[in-house]
Every structure is written in C-alpha cells, then in structure tokens.
Short mmCIF file of C-alpha atoms and ligand atoms in Angstrom, two decimals:
data_model
loop_
_atom_site.label_atom_id
_atom_site.label_comp_id
_atom_site.label_asym_id
_atom_site.label_seq_id
_atom_site.Cartn_x
_atom_site.Cartn_y
_atom_site.Cartn_z
CA UNK A 1 -46.24 32.47 -39.35
CA UNK A 2 -46.83 32.87 -43.07
CA UNK A 3 -43.06 32.75 -43.67
CA UNK A 4 -42.54 29.65 -41.56
CA UNK A 5 -45.22 27.76 -43.43
CA UNK A 6 -43.95 28.92 -46.79
CA UNK A 7 -40.47 27.80 -45.76
CA UNK A 8 -41.69 24.40 -44.52
CA UNK A 9 -43.75 23.89 -47.67
CA UNK A 10 -40.78 24.65 -49.91
CA UNK A 11 -38.50 22.45 -47.85
CA UNK A 12 -40.89 19.52 -48.11
CA UNK A 13 -41.15 20.03 -51.89
CA UNK A 14 -37.34 20.03 -52.10
CA UNK A 15 -37.14 16.83 -50.07
CA UNK A 16 -39.75 15.20 -52.30
CA UNK A 17 -37.71 16.13 -55.38
CA UNK A 18 -34.49 14.88 -53.86
CA UNK A 19 -35.99 11.58 -52.71
CA UNK A 20 -37.48 11.02 -56.17
CA UNK A 21 -34.25 11.77 -58.00
CA UNK A 22 -32.20 9.61 -55.63
CA UNK A 23 -34.42 6.67 -56.51
CA UNK A 24 -34.32 7.42 -60.26
CA UNK A 25 -37.87 8.63 -60.36
CA UNK A 26 -39.38 11.67 -62.03
CA UNK A 27 -40.21 14.17 -59.25
CA UNK A 28 -43.33 15.18 -61.22
CA UNK A 29 -44.63 11.71 -60.53
CA UNK A 30 -45.04 12.47 -56.79
CA UNK A 31 -47.97 14.64 -55.74
CA UNK A 32 -48.21 16.39 -52.39
CA UNK A 33 -51.44 16.49 -50.38
CA UNK A 34 -51.15 18.94 -47.48
CA UNK A 35 -53.10 17.48 -44.55
CA UNK A 36 -55.03 20.28 -42.84
CA UNK A 37 -57.12 18.37 -40.28
CA UNK A 38 -57.01 20.06 -36.90
CA UNK A 39 -55.37 23.19 -38.34
CA UNK A 40 -56.73 26.75 -38.17
CA UNK A 41 -57.80 28.73 -41.22
CA UNK A 42 -54.90 31.17 -41.04
CA UNK A 43 -52.44 28.32 -41.49
CA UNK A 44 -54.50 26.88 -44.32
CA UNK A 45 -54.56 30.24 -46.09
CA UNK A 46 -50.81 30.53 -45.63
CA UNK A 47 -50.10 27.19 -47.23
CA UNK A 48 -52.46 27.96 -50.11
CA UNK A 49 -50.63 31.26 -50.61
CA UNK A 50 -47.38 29.29 -50.65
CA UNK A 51 -48.75 27.29 -53.58
CA UNK A 52 -50.42 24.16 -52.14
CA UNK A 53 -52.90 22.74 -54.64
CA UNK A 54 -54.28 19.73 -52.76
CA UNK A 55 -55.55 19.61 -49.18
CA UNK A 56 -56.36 16.47 -47.21
CA UNK A 57 -58.99 16.15 -44.48
CA UNK A 58 -60.19 13.26 -42.31
CA UNK A 59 -63.67 14.41 -41.33
CA UNK A 60 -66.41 15.52 -43.70
CA UNK A 61 -67.95 18.16 -41.43
CA UNK A 62 -64.68 19.77 -40.46
CA UNK A 63 -63.67 19.91 -44.12
CA UNK A 64 -66.97 21.41 -45.27
CA UNK A 65 -66.63 24.26 -42.77
CA UNK A 66 -63.21 25.03 -44.19
CA UNK A 67 -64.45 24.81 -47.76
CA UNK A 68 -67.17 27.33 -46.90
CA UNK A 69 -64.64 29.67 -45.31
CA UNK A 70 -62.62 29.61 -48.50
CA UNK A 71 -65.63 29.91 -50.73
CA UNK A 72 -64.75 33.06 -52.60
CA UNK A 73 -61.03 32.35 -52.58
CA UNK A 74 -58.75 30.07 -54.46
CA UNK A 75 -60.21 26.56 -54.15
CA UNK A 76 -57.74 23.72 -53.88
CA UNK A 77 -58.45 20.11 -54.72
CA UNK A 78 -59.93 18.44 -51.60
CA UNK A 79 -58.84 14.90 -50.70
CA UNK A 80 -60.72 12.75 -48.20
CA UNK A 81 -58.14 10.64 -46.35
CA UNK A 82 -60.03 9.52 -43.23
CA UNK A 83 -62.37 6.62 -42.63
CA UNK A 84 -65.86 7.34 -43.99
CA UNK A 85 -68.78 6.23 -41.84
CA UNK A 86 -71.81 5.03 -43.78
CA UNK A 87 -73.87 8.07 -42.92
CA UNK A 88 -71.09 10.38 -44.13
CA UNK A 89 -70.82 8.77 -47.55
CA UNK A 90 -73.09 11.28 -49.25
CA UNK A 91 -71.19 14.26 -47.87
CA UNK A 92 -67.85 12.74 -48.84
CA UNK A 93 -69.11 12.23 -52.37
CA UNK A 94 -70.57 15.66 -52.65
CA UNK A 95 -67.72 17.73 -51.29
CA UNK A 96 -64.46 15.97 -52.10
CA UNK A 97 -62.56 15.78 -55.36
CA UNK A 98 -60.73 12.61 -54.42
CA UNK A 99 -61.28 9.81 -51.90
CA UNK A 100 -58.26 7.87 -50.59
CA UNK A 101 -60.07 5.83 -47.97
CA UNK A 102 -62.40 3.44 -49.76
CA UNK A 103 -62.15 0.49 -47.38
CA UNK A 104 -65.10 -1.83 -48.06
CA UNK A 105 -67.42 -3.07 -50.79
CA UNK A 106 -70.37 -1.73 -48.82
CA UNK A 107 -68.93 1.77 -48.71
CA UNK A 108 -68.15 1.54 -52.41
CA UNK A 109 -71.79 0.73 -53.16
CA UNK A 110 -72.95 3.72 -51.14
CA UNK A 111 -70.46 6.11 -52.66
CA UNK A 112 -71.39 4.90 -56.11
CA UNK A 113 -75.08 5.42 -55.37
CA UNK A 114 -74.57 9.01 -54.22
CA UNK A 115 -72.12 9.79 -57.00
CA UNK A 116 -74.76 8.61 -59.46
CA UNK A 117 -77.40 10.83 -57.81
CA UNK A 118 -75.02 13.77 -57.97
CA UNK A 119 -74.10 13.03 -61.57
CA UNK A 120 -70.43 12.64 -60.64
CA UNK A 121 -67.66 10.18 -61.28
CA UNK A 122 -65.49 10.22 -58.17
CA UNK A 123 -61.79 9.28 -58.26
CA UNK A 124 -61.04 6.83 -55.44
CA UNK A 125 -58.18 4.81 -54.01
CA UNK A 126 -58.66 1.50 -52.23
CA UNK A 127 -57.26 1.51 -48.71
CA UNK A 128 -55.39 -1.57 -47.53
CA UNK A 129 -54.40 -2.45 -43.98
CA UNK A 130 -50.83 -3.72 -44.35
CA UNK A 131 -49.94 -3.66 -40.66
CA UNK A 132 -52.60 -5.83 -39.04
CA UNK A 133 -53.25 -3.18 -36.41
CA UNK A 134 -56.84 -3.34 -35.17
CA UNK A 135 -57.00 0.47 -35.13
CA UNK A 136 -56.39 0.71 -38.87
CA UNK A 137 -59.04 0.58 -41.56
CA UNK A 138 -58.71 -0.95 -44.98
CA UNK A 139 -59.01 -4.26 -46.75
CA UNK A 140 -57.08 -6.80 -44.69
CA UNK A 141 -53.87 -7.33 -46.60
CA UNK A 142 -51.00 -7.67 -44.13
CA UNK A 143 -50.14 -11.17 -45.27
CA UNK A 144 -49.78 -12.18 -48.90
CA UNK A 145 -51.93 -15.23 -48.25
CA UNK A 146 -54.88 -12.83 -47.82
CA UNK A 147 -54.55 -11.21 -51.22
CA UNK A 148 -56.30 -13.78 -53.42
CA UNK A 149 -59.32 -13.60 -51.12
CA UNK A 150 -59.70 -9.89 -51.86
CA UNK A 151 -59.88 -10.15 -55.63
CA UNK A 152 -63.61 -10.84 -55.95
CA UNK A 153 -64.54 -7.77 -53.90
CA UNK A 154 -62.09 -5.60 -55.78
CA UNK A 155 -63.46 -6.76 -59.11
CA UNK A 156 -66.96 -5.94 -57.86
CA UNK A 157 -65.83 -2.43 -56.91
CA UNK A 158 -64.40 -1.88 -60.39
CA UNK A 159 -67.88 -2.51 -61.79
CA UNK A 160 -69.29 0.63 -60.15
CA UNK A 161 -69.69 3.11 -62.97
CA UNK A 162 -69.52 6.26 -60.86
CA UNK A 163 -66.27 5.40 -59.09
CA UNK A 164 -62.95 5.87 -60.85
CA UNK A 165 -60.54 3.56 -59.06
CA UNK A 166 -57.04 4.85 -59.69
CA UNK A 167 -54.80 3.09 -57.19
CA UNK A 168 -54.27 2.25 -53.55
CA UNK A 169 -53.60 3.84 -50.19
CA UNK A 170 -51.75 2.35 -47.25
CA UNK A 171 -51.00 3.65 -43.77
CA UNK A 172 -48.21 1.91 -41.85
CA UNK A 173 -47.82 1.99 -38.09
CA UNK A 174 -45.97 4.92 -36.59
CA UNK A 175 -42.30 4.39 -35.75
CA UNK A 176 -39.87 7.15 -34.77
CA UNK A 177 -37.30 5.68 -37.16
CA UNK A 178 -38.71 5.91 -40.69
CA UNK A 179 -36.62 3.00 -41.90
CA UNK A 180 -38.59 0.70 -39.64
CA UNK A 181 -41.64 1.57 -41.77
CA UNK A 182 -40.00 0.56 -45.03
CA UNK A 183 -41.33 -3.03 -45.12
CA UNK A 184 -44.91 -1.72 -44.90
CA UNK A 185 -44.36 0.65 -47.81
CA UNK A 186 -42.74 -2.16 -49.73
CA UNK A 187 -45.80 -4.27 -49.02
CA UNK A 188 -47.90 -1.50 -50.61
CA UNK A 189 -45.74 -1.56 -53.70
CA UNK A 190 -45.76 -5.34 -54.04
CA UNK A 191 -49.52 -5.34 -53.52
CA UNK A 192 -49.88 -2.83 -56.34
CA UNK A 193 -47.85 -5.12 -58.62
CA UNK A 194 -50.02 -8.04 -57.58
CA UNK A 195 -53.22 -6.12 -58.39
CA UNK A 196 -51.83 -4.95 -61.74
CA UNK A 197 -51.24 -8.57 -62.62
CA UNK A 198 -54.39 -10.16 -61.21
CA UNK A 199 -56.88 -7.33 -61.82
CA UNK A 200 -55.49 -5.92 -65.06
CA UNK A 201 -58.77 -4.24 -65.97
CA UNK A 202 -58.16 -1.85 -63.04
CA UNK A 203 -56.02 1.28 -62.96
CA UNK A 204 -53.40 0.92 -60.19
CA UNK A 205 -51.29 3.91 -61.06
CA UNK A 206 -51.48 5.80 -57.77
CA UNK A 207 -49.88 4.70 -54.51
CA UNK A 208 -50.82 7.03 -51.65
CA UNK A 209 -48.38 6.52 -48.76
CA UNK A 210 -45.96 8.53 -46.66
CA UNK A 211 -46.59 11.17 -43.99
CA UNK A 212 -44.51 13.85 -42.22
CA UNK A 213 -42.15 11.42 -40.57
CA UNK A 214 -41.53 8.94 -43.34
CA UNK A 215 -42.42 10.36 -46.78
CA UNK A 216 -38.89 10.12 -48.17
CA UNK A 217 -38.81 6.38 -47.51
CA UNK A 218 -42.30 6.08 -49.02
CA UNK A 219 -41.07 7.82 -52.20
CA UNK A 220 -38.10 5.47 -52.40
CA UNK A 221 -40.60 2.63 -52.28
CA UNK A 222 -42.79 4.05 -55.04
CA UNK A 223 -45.30 6.49 -53.50
CA UNK A 224 -47.01 8.70 -56.10
CA UNK A 225 -49.00 10.69 -53.50
CA UNK A 226 -47.65 11.72 -50.09
CA UNK A 227 -49.95 13.09 -47.37
CA UNK A 228 -48.10 15.55 -45.17
CA UNK A 229 -49.49 17.65 -42.33
CA UNK A 230 -47.37 18.56 -39.36
CA UNK A 231 -44.03 18.85 -41.18
CA UNK A 232 -45.55 21.81 -43.03
CA UNK A 233 -48.21 23.26 -40.73
CA UNK A 234 -46.78 22.48 -37.30
CA UNK A 235 -48.53 20.60 -34.53
CA UNK A 236 -52.26 20.01 -34.73
CA UNK A 237 -54.61 21.30 -32.04
C1 PLP B 301 -53.25 12.90 -40.24
C2 PLP B 301 -52.95 12.07 -41.42
C3 PLP B 301 -51.84 12.31 -42.24
C4 PLP B 301 -50.81 13.39 -41.98
O1 PLP B 301 -50.06 13.13 -40.83
P1 PLP B 301 -48.82 14.07 -40.45
O2 PLP B 301 -48.08 13.28 -39.44
O3 PLP B 301 -49.38 15.34 -39.92
O4 PLP B 301 -48.01 14.29 -41.69
C5 PLP B 301 -51.68 11.53 -43.37
N1 PLP B 301 -52.55 10.55 -43.68
C6 PLP B 301 -53.61 10.27 -42.91
C7 PLP B 301 -54.54 9.18 -43.32
C8 PLP B 301 -53.84 11.01 -41.76
O5 PLP B 301 -54.90 10.71 -40.99
#
C-alpha cells in the first residue's frame, strides 16, 4: 500500500514536471495539492511519508478529524477546496491554511469577520463557474458577457483586510477525454488575464485547476495549482 502510493505520488510529480516543461513553463511554478477527502488515515500517512506537503479537503468536519489524528505528526498545509456553507465559515477560517472555494461576496464577508476575530489573514482564491452547470459553485462566469458584471463584487472582496486574495479556482465538467476539458481551462486562463487588466490592484497569480483525469491539460493551459486525489490515493470510499 505504502509503496503503491509512493509510486503514484512520484509518477504524478513526474507528469507535472513533464507537462510544465513541454509548455515552456518552470515546473516549480506548479504546486500539487493531494486531495484526501473520503480517504482513510493510513493512505494519508503514506502520502505524507512520500513527501506530500499540501492536502485538500472538501468538508470542514471531516478535515478537522484528520488534522486531530495527525496532531503530533508532521503537519501539512491544509487547503479547503469544497463549497463552504455559511455556518461552516468559522471552522474553515480557523482550521485551513488556504481556501480555494470563495464563491460569494457574502461568504467573503463572513470569512473576513472570523479571520479578524482569529487575528489571521487567510489566503483565498475566488472560485468561478466556467461551465454553467447548475451543480457547480462559483461566480457565474461561463460567458465573457458576464465578466464585467462581476467586477464590483470582486473589488469589494479585495477590500477585506483579513483575506489575501491570490488568484482563482475553476472546476470544469467531467469528461473522459481530457482534451474536451481544454476550453474550460482556457476560459480560466483568459479570465485571469481579464482580471489582471480590469482589477489590477488584485493579485491574480494563482490558477487552481486540474484534477486526476485532466491535470496535464490544465498545466498546459496555465494551472499553478493542481488538485489531485484518486490518481495518487486510489478510489475514494
Ligand atoms: C474531489 C476533488 C478533487 C480531486 O478529484 P480527483 O478526481 O480525485 O483527482 C479536486 N478538486 C475538487 C474541488 C474536488 O472536489
């Protein structure tokens, strides 16, 4: 088990490096978040032993249990990648090092409030829905005509002193053929360029996109953070 995970982890790192070099990018520019939702502790310990530094979780409570289990051990950086319900905002703020899934002005206000109470400045990414799927969260951005209408809210979010906005996150629909996903990743990249131009006071460096099935395409399209679960840890329960 330990060996399989170590092997998968190394193989994914190699693929990340190769995809970056093939698109003339510095491999150091792409960070790996290992997504551990739905995975047992023994697998999580194995991937930490293999060298994983960042873990991603979708649910606050599930993540906190795992954090407690690892208490006296090597602590990774914890990334919140799932939708945050209002009543979970405090927990997300308190327990996570990084939040990828900031998807509304209202949530931003709550996170900022709790971060202030906790005396923290929390790094966050704004999540955009680039597919139009009703099941996806994020600022509605699947058509370019929607982008200007988002600017006022984004500027308001940048005013929150306890949130450090550092880029964006997108989650395309699932397709078995990763090339089918390319236009959605490209939309993420073009949206980042648009924000850099129209909200220049913001920091749009990070682009969190790409999962087990499609991370190489995401890197070709400019991903700086990939979120990979099953390709490393095997199927979730
Ligand atoms: C579950 C999840 C992932 C990882 O998916 P895999 O297919 O296991 O790589 C990445 N990002 C988000 C937002 C997720 O919910």
